Short mmCIF file of C-alpha atoms and ligand atoms in Angstrom, two decimals:
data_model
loop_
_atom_site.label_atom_id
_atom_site.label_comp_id
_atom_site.label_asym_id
_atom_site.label_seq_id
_atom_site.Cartn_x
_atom_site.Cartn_y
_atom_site.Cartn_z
CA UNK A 546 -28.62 22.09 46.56
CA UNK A 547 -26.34 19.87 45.41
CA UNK A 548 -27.77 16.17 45.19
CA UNK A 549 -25.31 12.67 44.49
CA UNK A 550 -27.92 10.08 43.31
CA UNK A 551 -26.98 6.56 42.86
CA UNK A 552 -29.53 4.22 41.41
CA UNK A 553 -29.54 0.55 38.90
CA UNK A 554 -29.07 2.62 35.48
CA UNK A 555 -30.53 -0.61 33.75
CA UNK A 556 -34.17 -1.22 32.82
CA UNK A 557 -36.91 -1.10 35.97
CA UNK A 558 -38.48 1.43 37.81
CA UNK A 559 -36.22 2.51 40.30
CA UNK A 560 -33.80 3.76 37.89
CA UNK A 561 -36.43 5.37 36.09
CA UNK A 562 -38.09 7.16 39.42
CA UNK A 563 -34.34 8.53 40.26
CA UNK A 564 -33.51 9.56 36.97
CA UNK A 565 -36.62 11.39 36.78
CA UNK A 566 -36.09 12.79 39.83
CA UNK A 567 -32.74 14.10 38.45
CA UNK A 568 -33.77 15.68 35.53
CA UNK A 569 -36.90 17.67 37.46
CA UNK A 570 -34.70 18.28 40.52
CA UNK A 571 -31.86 19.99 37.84
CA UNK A 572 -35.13 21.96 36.39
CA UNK A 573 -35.66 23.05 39.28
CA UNK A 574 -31.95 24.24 39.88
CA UNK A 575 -30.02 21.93 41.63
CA UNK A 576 -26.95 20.33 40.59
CA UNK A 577 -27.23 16.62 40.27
CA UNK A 578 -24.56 14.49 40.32
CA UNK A 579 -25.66 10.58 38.87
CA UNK A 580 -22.88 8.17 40.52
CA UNK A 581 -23.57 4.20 38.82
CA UNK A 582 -21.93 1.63 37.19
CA UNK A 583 -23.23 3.15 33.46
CA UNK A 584 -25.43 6.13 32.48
CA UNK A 585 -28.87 5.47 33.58
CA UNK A 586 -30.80 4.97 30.12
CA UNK A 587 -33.12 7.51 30.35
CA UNK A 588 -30.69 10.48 30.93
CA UNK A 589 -29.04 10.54 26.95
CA UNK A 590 -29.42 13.64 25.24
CA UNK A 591 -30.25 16.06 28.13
CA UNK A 592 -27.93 18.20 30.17
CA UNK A 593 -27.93 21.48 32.42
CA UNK A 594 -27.00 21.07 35.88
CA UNK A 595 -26.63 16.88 35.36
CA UNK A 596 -23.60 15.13 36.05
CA UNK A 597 -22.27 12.02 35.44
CA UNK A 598 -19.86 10.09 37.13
CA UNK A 599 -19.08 6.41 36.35
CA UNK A 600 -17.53 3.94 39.01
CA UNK A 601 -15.22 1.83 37.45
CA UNK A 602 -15.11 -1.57 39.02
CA UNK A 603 -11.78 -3.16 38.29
CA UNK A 604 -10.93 -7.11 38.18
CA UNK A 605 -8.41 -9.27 40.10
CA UNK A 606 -7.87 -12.68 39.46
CA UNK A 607 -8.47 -12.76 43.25
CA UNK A 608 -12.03 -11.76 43.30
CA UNK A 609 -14.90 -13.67 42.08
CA UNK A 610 -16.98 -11.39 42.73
CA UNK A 611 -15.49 -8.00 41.92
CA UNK A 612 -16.70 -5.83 44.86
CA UNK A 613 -19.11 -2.84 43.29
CA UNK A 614 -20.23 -2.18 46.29
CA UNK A 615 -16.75 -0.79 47.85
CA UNK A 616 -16.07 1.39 44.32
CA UNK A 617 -19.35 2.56 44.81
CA UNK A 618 -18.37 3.93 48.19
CA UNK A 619 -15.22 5.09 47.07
CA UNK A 620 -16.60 7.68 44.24
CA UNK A 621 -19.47 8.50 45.98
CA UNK A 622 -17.03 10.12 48.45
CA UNK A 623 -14.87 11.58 46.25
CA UNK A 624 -17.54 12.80 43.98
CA UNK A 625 -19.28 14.55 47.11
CA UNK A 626 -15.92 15.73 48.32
CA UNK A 627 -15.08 17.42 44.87
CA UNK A 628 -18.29 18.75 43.77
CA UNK A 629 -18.80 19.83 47.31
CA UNK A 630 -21.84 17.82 47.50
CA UNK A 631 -24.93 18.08 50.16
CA UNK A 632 -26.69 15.32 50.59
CA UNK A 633 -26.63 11.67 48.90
CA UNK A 634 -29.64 10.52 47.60
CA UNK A 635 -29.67 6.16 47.19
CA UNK A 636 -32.61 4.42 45.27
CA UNK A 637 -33.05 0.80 46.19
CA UNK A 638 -31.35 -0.08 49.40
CA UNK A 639 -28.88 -3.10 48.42
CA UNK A 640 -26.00 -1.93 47.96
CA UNK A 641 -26.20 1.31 47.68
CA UNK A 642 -27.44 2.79 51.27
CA UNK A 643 -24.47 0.44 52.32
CA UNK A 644 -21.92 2.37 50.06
CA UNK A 645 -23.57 5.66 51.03
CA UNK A 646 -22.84 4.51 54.83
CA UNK A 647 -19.58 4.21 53.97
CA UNK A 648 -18.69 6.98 51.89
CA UNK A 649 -20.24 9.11 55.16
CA UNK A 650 -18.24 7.36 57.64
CA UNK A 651 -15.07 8.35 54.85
CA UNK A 652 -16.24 11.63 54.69
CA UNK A 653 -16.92 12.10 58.68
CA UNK A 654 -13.05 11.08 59.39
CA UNK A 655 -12.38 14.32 57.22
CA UNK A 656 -14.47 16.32 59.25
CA UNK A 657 -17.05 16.34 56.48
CA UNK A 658 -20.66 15.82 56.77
CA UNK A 659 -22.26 13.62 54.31
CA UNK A 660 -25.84 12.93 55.20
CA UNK A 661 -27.85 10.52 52.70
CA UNK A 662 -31.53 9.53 52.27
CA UNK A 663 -32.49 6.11 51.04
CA UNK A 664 -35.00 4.88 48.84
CA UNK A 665 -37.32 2.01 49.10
CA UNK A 666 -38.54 0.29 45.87
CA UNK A 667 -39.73 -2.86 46.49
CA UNK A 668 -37.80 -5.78 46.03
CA UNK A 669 -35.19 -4.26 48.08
CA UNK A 670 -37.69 -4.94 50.89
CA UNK A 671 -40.16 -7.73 50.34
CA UNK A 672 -37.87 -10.29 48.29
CA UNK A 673 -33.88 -9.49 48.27
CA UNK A 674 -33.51 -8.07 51.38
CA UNK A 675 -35.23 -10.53 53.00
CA UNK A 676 -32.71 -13.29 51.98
CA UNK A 677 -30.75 -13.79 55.10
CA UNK A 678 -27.11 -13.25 52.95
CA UNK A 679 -28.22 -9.25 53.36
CA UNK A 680 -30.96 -9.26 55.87
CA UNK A 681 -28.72 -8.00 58.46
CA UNK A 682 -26.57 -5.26 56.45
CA UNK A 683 -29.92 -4.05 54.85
CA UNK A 684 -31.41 -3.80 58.44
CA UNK A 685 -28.37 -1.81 59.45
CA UNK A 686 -28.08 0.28 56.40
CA UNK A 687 -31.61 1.48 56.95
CA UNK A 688 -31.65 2.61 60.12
CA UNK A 689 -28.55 4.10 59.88
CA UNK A 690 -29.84 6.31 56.96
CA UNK A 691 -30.29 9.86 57.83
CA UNK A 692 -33.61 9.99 55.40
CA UNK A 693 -36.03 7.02 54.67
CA UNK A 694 -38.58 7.13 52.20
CA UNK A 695 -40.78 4.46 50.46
CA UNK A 696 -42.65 5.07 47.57
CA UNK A 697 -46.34 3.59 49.18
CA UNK A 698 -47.58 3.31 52.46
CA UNK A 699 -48.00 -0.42 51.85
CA UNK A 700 -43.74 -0.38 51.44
CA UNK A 701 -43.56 1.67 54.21
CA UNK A 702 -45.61 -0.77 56.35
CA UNK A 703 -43.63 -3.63 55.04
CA UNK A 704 -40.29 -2.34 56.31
CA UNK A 705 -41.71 -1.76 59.61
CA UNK A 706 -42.66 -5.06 59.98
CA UNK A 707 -40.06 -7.07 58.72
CA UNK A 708 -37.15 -5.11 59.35
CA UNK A 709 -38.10 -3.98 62.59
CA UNK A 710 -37.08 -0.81 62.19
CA UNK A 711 -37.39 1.62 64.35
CA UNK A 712 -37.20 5.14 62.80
CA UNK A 713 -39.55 6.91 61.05
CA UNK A 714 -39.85 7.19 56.62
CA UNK A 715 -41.70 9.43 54.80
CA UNK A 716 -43.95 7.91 51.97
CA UNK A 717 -43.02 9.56 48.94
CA UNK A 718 -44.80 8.24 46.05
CA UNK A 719 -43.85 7.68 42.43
CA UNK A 720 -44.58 10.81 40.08
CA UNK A 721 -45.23 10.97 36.06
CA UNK A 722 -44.24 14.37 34.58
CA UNK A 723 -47.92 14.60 33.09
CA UNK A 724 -46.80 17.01 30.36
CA UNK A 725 -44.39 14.92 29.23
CA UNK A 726 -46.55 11.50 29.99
CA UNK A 727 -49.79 13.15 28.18
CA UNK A 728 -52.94 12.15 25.85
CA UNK A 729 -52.08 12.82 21.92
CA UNK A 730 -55.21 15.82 21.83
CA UNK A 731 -54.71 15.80 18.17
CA UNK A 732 -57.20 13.00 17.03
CA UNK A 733 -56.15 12.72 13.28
CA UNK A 734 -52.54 12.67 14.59
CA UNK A 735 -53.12 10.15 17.26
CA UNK A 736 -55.40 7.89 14.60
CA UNK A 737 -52.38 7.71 12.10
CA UNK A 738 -50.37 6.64 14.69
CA UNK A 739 -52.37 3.99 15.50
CA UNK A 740 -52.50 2.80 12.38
CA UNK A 741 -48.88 1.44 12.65
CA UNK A 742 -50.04 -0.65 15.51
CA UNK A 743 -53.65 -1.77 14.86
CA UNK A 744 -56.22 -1.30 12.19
CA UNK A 745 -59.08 1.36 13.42
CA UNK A 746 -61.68 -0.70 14.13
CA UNK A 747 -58.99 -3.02 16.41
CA UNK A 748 -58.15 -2.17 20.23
CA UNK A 749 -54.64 -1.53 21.23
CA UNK A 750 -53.61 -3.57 24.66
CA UNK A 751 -50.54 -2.71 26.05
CA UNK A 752 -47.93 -4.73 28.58
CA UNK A 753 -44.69 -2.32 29.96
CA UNK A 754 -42.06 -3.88 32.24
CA UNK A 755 -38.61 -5.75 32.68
CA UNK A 756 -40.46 -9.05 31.93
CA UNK A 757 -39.00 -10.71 35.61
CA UNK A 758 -41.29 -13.83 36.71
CA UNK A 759 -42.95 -11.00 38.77
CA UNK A 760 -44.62 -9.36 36.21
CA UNK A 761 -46.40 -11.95 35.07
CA UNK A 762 -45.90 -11.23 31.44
CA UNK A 763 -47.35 -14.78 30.67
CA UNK A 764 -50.97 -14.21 32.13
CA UNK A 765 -50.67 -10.65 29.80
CA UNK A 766 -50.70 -12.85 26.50
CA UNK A 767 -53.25 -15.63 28.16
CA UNK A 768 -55.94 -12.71 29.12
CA UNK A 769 -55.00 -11.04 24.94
CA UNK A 770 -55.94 -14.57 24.38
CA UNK A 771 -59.41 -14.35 25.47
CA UNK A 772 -60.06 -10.69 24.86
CA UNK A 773 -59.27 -11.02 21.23
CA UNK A 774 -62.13 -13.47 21.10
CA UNK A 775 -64.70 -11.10 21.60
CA UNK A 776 -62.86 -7.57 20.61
CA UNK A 777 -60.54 -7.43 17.47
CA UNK A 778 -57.47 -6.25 19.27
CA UNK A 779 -53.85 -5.61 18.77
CA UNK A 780 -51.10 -6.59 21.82
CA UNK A 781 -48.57 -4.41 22.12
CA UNK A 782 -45.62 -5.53 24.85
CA UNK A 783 -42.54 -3.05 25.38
CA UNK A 784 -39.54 -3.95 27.15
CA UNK A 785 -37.62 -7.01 27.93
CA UNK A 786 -36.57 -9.72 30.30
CA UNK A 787 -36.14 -13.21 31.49
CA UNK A 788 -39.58 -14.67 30.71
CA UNK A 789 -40.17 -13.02 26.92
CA UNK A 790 -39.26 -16.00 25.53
CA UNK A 791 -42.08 -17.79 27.41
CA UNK A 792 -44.45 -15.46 26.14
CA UNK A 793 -43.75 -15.63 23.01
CA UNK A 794 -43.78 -19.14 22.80
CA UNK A 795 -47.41 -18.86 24.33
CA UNK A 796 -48.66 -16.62 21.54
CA UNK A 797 -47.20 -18.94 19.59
CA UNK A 798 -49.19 -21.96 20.77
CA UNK A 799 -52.04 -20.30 20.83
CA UNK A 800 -52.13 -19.34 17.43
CA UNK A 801 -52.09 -15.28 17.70
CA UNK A 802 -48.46 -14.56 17.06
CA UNK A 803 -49.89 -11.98 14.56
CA UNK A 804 -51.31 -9.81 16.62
CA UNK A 805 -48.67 -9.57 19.17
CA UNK A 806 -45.90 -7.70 19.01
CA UNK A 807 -43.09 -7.59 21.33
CA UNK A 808 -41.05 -4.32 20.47
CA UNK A 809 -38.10 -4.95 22.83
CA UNK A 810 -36.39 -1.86 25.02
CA UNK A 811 -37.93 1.65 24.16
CA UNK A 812 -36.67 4.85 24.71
CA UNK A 813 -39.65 6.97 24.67
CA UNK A 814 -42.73 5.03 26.15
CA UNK A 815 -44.32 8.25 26.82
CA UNK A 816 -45.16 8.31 22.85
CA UNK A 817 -46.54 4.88 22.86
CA UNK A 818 -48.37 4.44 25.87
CA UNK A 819 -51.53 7.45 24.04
CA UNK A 820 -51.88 4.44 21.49
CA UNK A 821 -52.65 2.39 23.67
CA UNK A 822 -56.99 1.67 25.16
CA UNK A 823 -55.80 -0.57 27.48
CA UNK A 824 -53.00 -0.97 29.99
CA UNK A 825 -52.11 -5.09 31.29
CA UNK A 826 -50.18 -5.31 34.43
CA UNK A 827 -50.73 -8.67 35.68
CA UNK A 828 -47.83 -8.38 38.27
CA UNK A 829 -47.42 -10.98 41.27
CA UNK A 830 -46.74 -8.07 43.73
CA UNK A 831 -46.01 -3.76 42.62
CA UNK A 832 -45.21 -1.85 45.49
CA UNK A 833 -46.50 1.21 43.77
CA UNK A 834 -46.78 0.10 39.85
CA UNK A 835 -44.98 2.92 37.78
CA UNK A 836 -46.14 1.63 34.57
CA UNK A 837 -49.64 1.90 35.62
CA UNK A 838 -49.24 5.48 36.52
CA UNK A 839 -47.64 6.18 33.69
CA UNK A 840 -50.29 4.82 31.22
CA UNK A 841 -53.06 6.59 33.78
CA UNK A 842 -51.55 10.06 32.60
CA UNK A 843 -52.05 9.34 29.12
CA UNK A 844 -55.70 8.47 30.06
CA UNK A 845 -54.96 4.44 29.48
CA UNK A 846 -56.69 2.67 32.34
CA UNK A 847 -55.06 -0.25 34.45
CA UNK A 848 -56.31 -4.16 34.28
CA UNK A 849 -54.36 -5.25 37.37
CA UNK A 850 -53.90 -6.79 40.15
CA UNK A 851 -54.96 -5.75 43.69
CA UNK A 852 -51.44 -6.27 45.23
CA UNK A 853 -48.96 -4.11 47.39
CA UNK A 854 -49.38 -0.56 46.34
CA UNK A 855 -51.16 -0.73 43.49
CA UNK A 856 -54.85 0.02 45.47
CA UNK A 857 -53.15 2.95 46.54
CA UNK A 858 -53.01 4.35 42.99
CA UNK A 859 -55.56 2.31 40.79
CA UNK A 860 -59.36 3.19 42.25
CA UNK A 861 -60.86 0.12 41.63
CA UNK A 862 -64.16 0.84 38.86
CA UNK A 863 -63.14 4.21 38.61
CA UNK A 864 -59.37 4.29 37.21
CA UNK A 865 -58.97 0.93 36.47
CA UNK A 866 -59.92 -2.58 37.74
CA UNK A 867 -58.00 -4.87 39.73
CA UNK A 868 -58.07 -8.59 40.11
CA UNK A 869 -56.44 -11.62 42.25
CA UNK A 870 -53.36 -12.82 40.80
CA UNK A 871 -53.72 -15.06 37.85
CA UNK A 872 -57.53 -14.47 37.59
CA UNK A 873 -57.01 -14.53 34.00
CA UNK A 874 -60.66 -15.31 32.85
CA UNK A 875 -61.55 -12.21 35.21
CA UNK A 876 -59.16 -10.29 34.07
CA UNK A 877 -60.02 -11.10 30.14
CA UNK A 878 -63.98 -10.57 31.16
CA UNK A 879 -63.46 -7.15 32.70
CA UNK A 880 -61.42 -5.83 29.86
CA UNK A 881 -63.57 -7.09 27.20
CA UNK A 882 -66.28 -5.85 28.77
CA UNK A 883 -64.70 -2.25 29.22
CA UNK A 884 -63.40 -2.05 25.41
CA UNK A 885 -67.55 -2.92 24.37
CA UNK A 886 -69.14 0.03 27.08
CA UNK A 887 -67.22 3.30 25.45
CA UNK A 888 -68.75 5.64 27.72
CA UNK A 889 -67.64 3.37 30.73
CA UNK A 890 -64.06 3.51 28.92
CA UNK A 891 -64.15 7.06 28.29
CA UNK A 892 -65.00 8.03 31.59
CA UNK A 893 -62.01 5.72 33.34
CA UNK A 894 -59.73 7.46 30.90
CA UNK A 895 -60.49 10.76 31.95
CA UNK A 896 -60.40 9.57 35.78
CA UNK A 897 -57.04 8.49 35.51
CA UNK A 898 -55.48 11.21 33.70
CA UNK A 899 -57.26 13.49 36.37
CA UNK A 900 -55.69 10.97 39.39
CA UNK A 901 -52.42 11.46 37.57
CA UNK A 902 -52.69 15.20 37.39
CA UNK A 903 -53.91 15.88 40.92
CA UNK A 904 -51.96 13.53 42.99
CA UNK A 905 -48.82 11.82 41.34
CA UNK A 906 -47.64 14.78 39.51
CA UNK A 907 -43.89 15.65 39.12
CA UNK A 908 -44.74 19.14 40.00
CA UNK A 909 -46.45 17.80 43.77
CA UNK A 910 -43.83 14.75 44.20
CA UNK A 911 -40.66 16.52 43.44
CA UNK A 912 -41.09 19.10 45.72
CA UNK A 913 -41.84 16.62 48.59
CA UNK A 914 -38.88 15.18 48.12
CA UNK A 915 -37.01 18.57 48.26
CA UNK A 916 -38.72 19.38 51.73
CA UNK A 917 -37.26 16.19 53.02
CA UNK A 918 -34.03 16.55 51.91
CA UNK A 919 -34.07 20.56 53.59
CA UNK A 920 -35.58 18.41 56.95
CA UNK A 921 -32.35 15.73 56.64
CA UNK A 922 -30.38 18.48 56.18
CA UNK A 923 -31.83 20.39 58.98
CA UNK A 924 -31.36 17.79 61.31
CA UNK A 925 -27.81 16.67 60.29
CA UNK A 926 -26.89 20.45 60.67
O1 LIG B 1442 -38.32 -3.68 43.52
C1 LIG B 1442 -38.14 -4.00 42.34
O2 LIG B 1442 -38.53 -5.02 41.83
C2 LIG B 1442 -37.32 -3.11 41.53
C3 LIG B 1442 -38.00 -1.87 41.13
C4 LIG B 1442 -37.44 -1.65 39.76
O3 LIG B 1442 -36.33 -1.12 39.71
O4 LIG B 1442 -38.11 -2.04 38.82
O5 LIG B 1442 -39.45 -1.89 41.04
C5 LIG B 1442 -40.14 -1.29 42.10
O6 LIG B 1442 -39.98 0.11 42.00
C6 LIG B 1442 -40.85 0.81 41.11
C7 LIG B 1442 -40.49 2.29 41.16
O7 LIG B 1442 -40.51 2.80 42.45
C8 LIG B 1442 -42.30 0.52 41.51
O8 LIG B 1442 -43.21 1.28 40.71
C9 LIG B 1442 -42.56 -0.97 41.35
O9 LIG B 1442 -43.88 -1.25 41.77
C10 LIG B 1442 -41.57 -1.76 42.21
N1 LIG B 1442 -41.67 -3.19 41.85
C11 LIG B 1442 -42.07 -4.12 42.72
O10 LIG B 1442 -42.43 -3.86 43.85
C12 LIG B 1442 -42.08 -5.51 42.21
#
């Protein structure tokens, strides 16, 4: 097949979900063609059967807000007129399943068929497209999609309710590639590695996101706070975001600036994250929780909260443990008390990776996405 994905190239999970789904899709041997406003950051350095297409978005003194959406449209129909595309693929509805509309609707005045499956992340459905500036259009957009999917059934159940939509989406969940998102089996190898982070006799806690209010990346450094009290720990938090400043400022009140380290954007998290004993996601609301699945693949169990979609992938006591939002103490109890019981640790570690393997594999995901699209096209045809 040949597949047009659009997604946000910057920093967050949907980017990183379509990108992935790119590269695995192109393994696989279809030709994928990446439309966006810049290269999505995780696609440098590989090739075979990816393309990329920028959309240049040009100025006026007229606009003061330059219309992406529109360019969007246009090169998404030229690209899938040129490159003889089959189906468009959008991640995260606003704008994108409205350029994707559009660029049909170009594309059907041609006496072309250009069928397109959206994409629900989150945000897209339980904060922006809520606001009533792109209630409506997102509404529209959605139902008018040929192919719906969200990425939990608690997203799915979401949009039925507050978008009263009417037609059906398949749940498609996030996937990890779980040889590429793996435990370090060498021990010495792993240990020395360590070493850079932590001393050996220190726990490594780990915090991976965007750092928007919604993560919560505050309460991360308030429940190191307490942890390090009883365990000699490290924190470790990669990425980068609005509130970093904020936490930084709390390690700094709090005296343990030393033992955290913020290490900004990183390429490959899938060689950090097997340092790591402990993953923190703290988050307000996680429709699904990528970062949680990614860490459960390198055997790092979850200390998070029981919100959205996150039940749906972190067994509570088995693969991780889940808390209320903001239960900080809780949180800094249950993780203390997990870094002190080994064989509890241990056996969570191995749980996860298992979950990871069996469920939320790229190999089991990638080709449920490819059914749908054959179904789409089936139906469009
Ligand atoms: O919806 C968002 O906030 C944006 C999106 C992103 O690009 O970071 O995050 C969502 O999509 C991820 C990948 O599908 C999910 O794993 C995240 O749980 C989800 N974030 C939220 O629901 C807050």
């Amino acid at each position: 097949m040949r597949i047009g994905i659009t997604c946000y190239p910057t920093y967050g999970g949907s980017g990183v979900v379509a990108t992935e789904l790119g590269i695995e899709l192109a393994a696989l041997g279809h030709e994928v063609h990446f439309i966006s406003y810049s290269q999505p950051f995780r696609l440098s350095g590989r090739d075979g059967g990816i393309f990329y297409h920028e959309v240049p978005v040009s100025s006026y003194p007229l606009f003061e807000f330059p219309p992406y959406d529109l360019a969007l449209a246009s090169r998404m129909a030229e690209v899938a007129e040129f490159y003889d595309l089959d189906l468009l693929h959008v991640h995260y509805a606003i704008p994108h399943s409205v350029s994707a509309l559009l660029a049909r609707q170009m594309l059907a005045a041609k006496g072309r068929r250009l069928p397109f499956v959206t994409t629900l992340h989150g945000t897209d459905i339980t904060l922006v497209g809520l606001d009533r500036s792109y209630l409506p259009i997102t509404q529209y957009a959605i139902q008018e999609s040929d192919g719906v999917t969200s990425i939990s059934n608690y997203l799915k159940e979401m949009t039925l309710e507050y978008f009263g939509v009417t037609r059906g989406i398949e749940v498609v969940t996030n996937f990890v590639n779980c040889d590429v998102y793996a435990p370090i089996r060498d021990e010495e190898a792993r240990a020395e590695s360590r070493r850079k982070l932590a001393r050996p006799e220190e726990a490594i806690l780990m915090h991976l996101s965007n750092f928007r209010p919604v993560k919560r990346v505050v309460d991360v450094v308030k429940v190191f706070a307490q942890v390090v009290r009883e365990v000699p720990a490290q924190l470790v938090l990669v990425g980068d975001g609005p509130d970093r400043s904020s936490a930084e400022w709390l390690a700094h009140d709090l005296h343990i600036q030393d033992k955290v380290h913020f290490m900004g954007k990183q390429e490959r998290v899938n060689e950090l994250l097997p340092l790591a004993d402990l993953m923190l996601m703290p988050s307000e609301l996680e429709s699904f929780g990528l970062a949680a699945l990614e860490a459960m693949a390198c055997k790092v169990p979850a200390i998070a909260t029981r919100v959205g979609g996150v039940p749906e992938l972190v067994d509570d006591g088995v693969t991780g443990l889940l808390y209320g939002v903001g239960a900080v103490d809780e949180m800094a109890a249950g993780a203390a008390s997990l870094l002190k019981d080994r064989a509890r640790l241990e056996a969570m570690r191995e749980a996860g990776r298992k979950t990871a393997q069996t469920r939320f594999c790229s190999s089991l995901v990638v080709p449920h996405y490819v059914r749908y699209y054959e179904e789409v096209l089936g139906q469009a045809g």
